[in-house]
Short mmCIF file of N, CA and C in Angstrom, two decimals:
data_model
loop_
_atom_site.label_atom_id
_atom_site.label_comp_id
_atom_site.label_asym_id
_atom_site.label_seq_id
_atom_site.Cartn_x
_atom_site.Cartn_y
_atom_site.Cartn_z
N MET W 1 222.89 59.25 61.74
CA MET W 1 223.72 60.84 61.18
C MET W 1 225.04 61.39 61.90
N ASN W 2 224.96 60.51 62.77
CA ASN W 2 226.36 61.22 63.56
C ASN W 2 227.63 60.49 62.65
N GLU W 3 227.00 59.62 61.76
CA GLU W 3 228.16 58.71 61.46
C GLU W 3 227.90 58.89 59.67
N ILE W 4 227.73 59.66 59.24
CA ILE W 4 227.39 60.16 58.40
C ILE W 4 227.90 61.58 58.48
N LYS W 5 228.23 62.16 59.45
CA LYS W 5 228.56 63.62 59.25
C LYS W 5 230.37 63.11 59.92
N ALA W 6 230.81 61.92 60.29
CA ALA W 6 231.92 61.48 60.43
C ALA W 6 232.24 61.33 59.61
N LYS W 7 232.02 60.23 58.44
CA LYS W 7 232.60 60.45 56.86
C LYS W 7 233.23 61.28 56.07
N ILE W 8 231.93 61.93 56.37
CA ILE W 8 231.86 63.01 55.62
C ILE W 8 233.12 64.04 56.31
N LYS W 9 233.37 64.29 57.19
CA LYS W 9 234.21 65.05 58.12
C LYS W 9 236.22 63.72 57.59
N THR W 10 235.90 62.95 57.97
CA THR W 10 236.91 61.98 57.70
C THR W 10 237.44 62.71 56.24
N PHE W 11 236.55 62.47 55.16
CA PHE W 11 236.97 62.73 53.63
C PHE W 11 237.49 64.48 53.43
N LEU W 12 236.66 65.33 53.69
CA LEU W 12 237.05 66.42 53.65
C LEU W 12 238.34 66.72 54.51
N SER W 13 238.70 66.08 55.31
CA SER W 13 239.87 66.59 56.52
C SER W 13 241.28 65.88 55.24
N LYS W 14 241.08 65.44 54.26
CA LYS W 14 242.22 64.96 54.06
C LYS W 14 242.65 65.74 52.68
N PHE W 15 241.63 66.89 52.61
CA PHE W 15 242.20 67.83 51.93
C PHE W 15 242.02 69.24 52.23
N PHE W 16 242.27 69.59 53.75
CA PHE W 16 242.14 70.11 54.76
C PHE W 16 243.64 70.76 55.83
N GLY W 17 244.07 69.88 55.44
CA GLY W 17 245.25 69.79 56.02
C GLY W 17 245.05 69.63 58.10
N ASN W 18 245.74 70.33 58.20
CA ASN W 18 245.82 70.67 59.88
C ASN W 18 244.43 71.55 60.23
N HIS W 19 243.48 71.79 59.33
CA HIS W 19 242.51 72.56 59.56
C HIS W 19 241.63 71.91 60.33
N ASP W 20 240.80 72.05 61.86
CA ASP W 20 240.35 71.38 62.44
C ASP W 20 238.76 71.96 61.58
N LEU W 21 238.07 70.57 60.91
CA LEU W 21 237.02 71.60 60.22
C LEU W 21 235.50 71.05 61.19
N GLN W 22 234.77 72.30 61.50
CA GLN W 22 234.14 71.94 62.38
C GLN W 22 232.25 71.98 61.39
N GLN W 23 231.57 71.14 62.25
CA GLN W 23 230.16 71.02 61.19
C GLN W 23 229.60 72.09 60.49
N ASP W 24 229.67 73.05 61.42
CA ASP W 24 228.77 74.62 60.39
C ASP W 24 229.68 74.99 59.78
N GLU W 25 231.09 75.14 59.56
CA GLU W 25 232.22 76.00 58.98
C GLU W 25 231.86 75.68 57.43
N ASP W 26 232.04 76.56 56.80
CA ASP W 26 231.67 76.94 55.13
C ASP W 26 232.89 75.95 54.80
N ILE W 27 233.04 75.78 54.01
CA ILE W 27 233.89 75.18 53.35
C ILE W 27 234.60 76.08 52.13
N PHE W 28 233.32 76.63 51.56
CA PHE W 28 233.67 77.65 50.36
C PHE W 28 234.20 79.18 50.89
N ALA W 29 234.07 79.80 52.34
CA ALA W 29 234.48 80.73 52.61
C ALA W 29 235.56 80.19 52.91
N LEU W 30 235.97 78.88 53.51
CA LEU W 30 237.47 79.09 53.62
C LEU W 30 239.20 78.81 52.59
N GLY W 31 238.43 78.49 51.51
CA GLY W 31 238.89 78.54 50.24
C GLY W 31 239.34 77.67 49.67
N PHE W 32 239.17 76.36 50.63
CA PHE W 32 239.57 74.90 50.10
C PHE W 32 239.29 74.86 49.30
N VAL W 33 237.88 75.35 48.76
CA VAL W 33 237.39 74.59 47.55
C VAL W 33 237.11 75.09 45.90
N ASN W 34 237.61 74.20 44.85
CA ASN W 34 237.85 74.78 43.92
C ASN W 34 236.74 73.68 42.97
N SER W 35 236.58 73.97 41.48
CA SER W 35 235.51 73.46 40.94
C SER W 35 236.04 71.67 40.59
N MET W 36 237.43 71.78 40.62
CA MET W 36 237.91 70.01 40.88
C MET W 36 237.51 69.24 41.91
N PHE W 37 237.93 69.89 42.95
CA PHE W 37 237.17 69.74 44.20
C PHE W 37 235.55 69.12 44.20
N ALA W 38 234.93 70.61 44.15
CA ALA W 38 233.45 70.28 44.25
C ALA W 38 232.43 68.77 43.53
N MET W 39 234.00 68.81 42.27
CA MET W 39 233.52 67.68 41.28
C MET W 39 233.73 66.06 42.34
N GLN W 40 234.86 65.67 42.87
CA GLN W 40 235.61 64.86 43.79
C GLN W 40 234.59 64.84 44.98
N LEU W 41 233.79 65.66 45.64
CA LEU W 41 232.98 66.02 46.57
C LEU W 41 231.47 65.30 46.35
N VAL W 42 231.21 65.19 45.01
CA VAL W 42 230.15 65.09 44.91
C VAL W 42 229.76 63.65 44.50
N LEU W 43 231.05 63.41 43.91
CA LEU W 43 231.38 61.60 43.90
C LEU W 43 231.31 60.91 44.81
N PHE W 44 231.74 61.82 45.73
CA PHE W 44 232.39 60.98 47.19
C PHE W 44 230.56 60.95 47.50
N VAL W 45 230.14 61.15 47.83
CA VAL W 45 228.56 61.55 48.26
C VAL W 45 228.07 60.48 47.67
N GLU W 46 228.12 60.35 46.23
CA GLU W 46 227.75 59.38 45.82
C GLU W 46 227.71 57.93 45.83
N GLN W 47 228.78 57.68 46.09
CA GLN W 47 229.50 56.70 45.81
C GLN W 47 229.36 56.15 47.37
N GLU W 48 229.75 57.24 48.53
CA GLU W 48 230.01 56.39 49.50
C GLU W 48 228.72 56.28 50.38
N PHE W 49 227.64 57.33 50.23
CA PHE W 49 226.29 56.35 50.47
C PHE W 49 224.98 56.72 49.57
N GLN W 50 225.72 55.85 48.25
CA GLN W 50 224.74 55.40 47.07
C GLN W 50 223.61 56.29 47.00
N VAL W 51 223.67 57.49 46.45
CA VAL W 51 222.87 58.42 46.57
C VAL W 51 223.18 58.73 45.22
N ALA W 52 222.01 59.06 44.22
CA ALA W 52 222.22 59.99 42.73
C ALA W 52 222.20 61.49 43.25
N ILE W 53 222.94 62.33 42.82
CA ILE W 53 223.53 63.81 42.94
C ILE W 53 222.31 64.11 42.04
N GLU W 54 220.87 64.55 41.47
CA GLU W 54 220.81 65.28 40.72
C GLU W 54 221.37 66.82 40.14
N ASN W 55 221.06 67.21 39.15
CA ASN W 55 220.76 68.40 38.54
C ASN W 55 220.72 70.01 39.68
N GLU W 56 219.46 69.70 39.89
CA GLU W 56 218.13 70.22 41.87
C GLU W 56 219.57 69.88 42.14
N ASP W 57 219.94 69.09 42.88
CA ASP W 57 220.74 68.90 44.24
C ASP W 57 222.11 69.62 44.19
N LEU W 58 222.75 70.62 42.95
CA LEU W 58 223.90 70.75 42.83
C LEU W 58 224.29 72.66 42.98
N GLU W 59 223.86 72.52 44.45
CA GLU W 59 223.42 74.06 44.67
C GLU W 59 224.36 74.50 46.11
N PHE W 60 225.17 75.32 45.74
CA PHE W 60 226.38 75.36 46.94
C PHE W 60 225.15 75.15 48.64
N GLU W 61 224.51 75.72 48.70
CA GLU W 61 223.79 75.40 49.96
C GLU W 61 223.53 73.51 50.25
N ASN W 62 223.78 73.23 49.84
CA ASN W 62 223.85 71.33 49.33
C ASN W 62 225.08 70.94 50.13
N PHE W 63 226.38 71.74 49.71
CA PHE W 63 227.52 71.62 50.25
C PHE W 63 228.41 71.98 50.97
N ARG W 64 227.70 73.45 51.28
CA ARG W 64 228.62 74.27 51.92
C ARG W 64 229.39 73.84 53.73
N THR W 65 228.96 72.66 54.11
CA THR W 65 229.28 72.30 55.65
C THR W 65 229.02 70.74 55.35
N ILE W 66 229.80 70.57 56.66
CA ILE W 66 229.66 69.14 56.61
C ILE W 66 228.18 68.94 57.27
N ASN W 67 227.21 69.49 58.26
CA ASN W 67 225.72 69.29 58.54
C ASN W 67 225.11 69.63 57.32
N SER W 68 225.20 70.55 56.36
CA SER W 68 224.29 70.94 55.14
C SER W 68 224.78 69.12 54.14
N ILE W 69 225.86 68.42 53.62
CA ILE W 69 225.78 67.68 53.22
C ILE W 69 225.46 66.77 53.79
N ALA W 70 224.75 66.34 55.03
CA ALA W 70 224.76 65.13 55.66
C ALA W 70 223.26 65.13 55.86
N ASN W 71 222.53 67.09 55.72
CA ASN W 71 221.40 66.60 55.45
C ASN W 71 220.93 66.26 54.26
N LEU W 72 221.81 66.55 52.80
CA LEU W 72 221.09 66.26 51.62
C LEU W 72 221.66 64.55 51.54
N VAL W 73 222.88 63.68 52.49
CA VAL W 73 222.81 62.85 52.36
C VAL W 73 221.34 62.24 52.65
N GLU W 74 220.75 62.60 54.27
CA GLU W 74 219.54 61.96 54.81
C GLU W 74 218.38 62.17 53.58
N ARG W 75 218.19 63.51 52.98
CA ARG W 75 216.78 63.57 52.53
C ARG W 75 217.05 62.80 51.06
N LYS W 76 218.61 62.97 49.99
CA LYS W 76 218.40 61.59 49.53
C LYS W 76 217.97 59.86 50.20
N THR W 77 218.58 59.46 51.10
CA THR W 77 218.42 58.25 51.50
C THR W 77 217.00 57.85 52.15
N SER W 78 216.06 58.94 52.67
CA SER W 78 215.04 58.88 53.05
C SER W 78 213.86 58.07 51.71
N LEU W 79 214.27 59.18 50.58
CA LEU W 79 213.67 58.73 49.70
C LEU W 79 213.91 57.68 48.92
N VAL W 80 214.72 57.16 48.93
CA VAL W 80 215.28 55.56 48.46
C VAL W 80 214.40 55.14 49.40
N ILE W 81 214.25 55.02 50.87
CA ILE W 81 214.09 54.04 51.61
C ILE W 81 212.59 54.22 51.09
N HIS W 82 211.67 55.44 51.14
CA HIS W 82 210.10 55.46 50.73
C HIS W 82 209.60 55.28 49.28
N GLN W 83 210.83 54.91 48.44
CA GLN W 83 210.14 54.75 46.91
C GLN W 83 210.31 53.17 47.08
#
């Protein structure tokens, strides 16, 4: 899980400049996220972690923080493993 969070933080940090993003910090509340960035974030998660983000996964709660994105990846990867 820590490796997943580290990869997510590295990706997000490219867009957040000098801001030291914390794992439970709301990226939407910080004002860094627009619709184009949200699309990039979904693509990053799909490509980096080899998971398919379905329409039902596209909720703010799943992408609000590093922790919530990591939890989504964990759920998606455990689904793949158990199938």
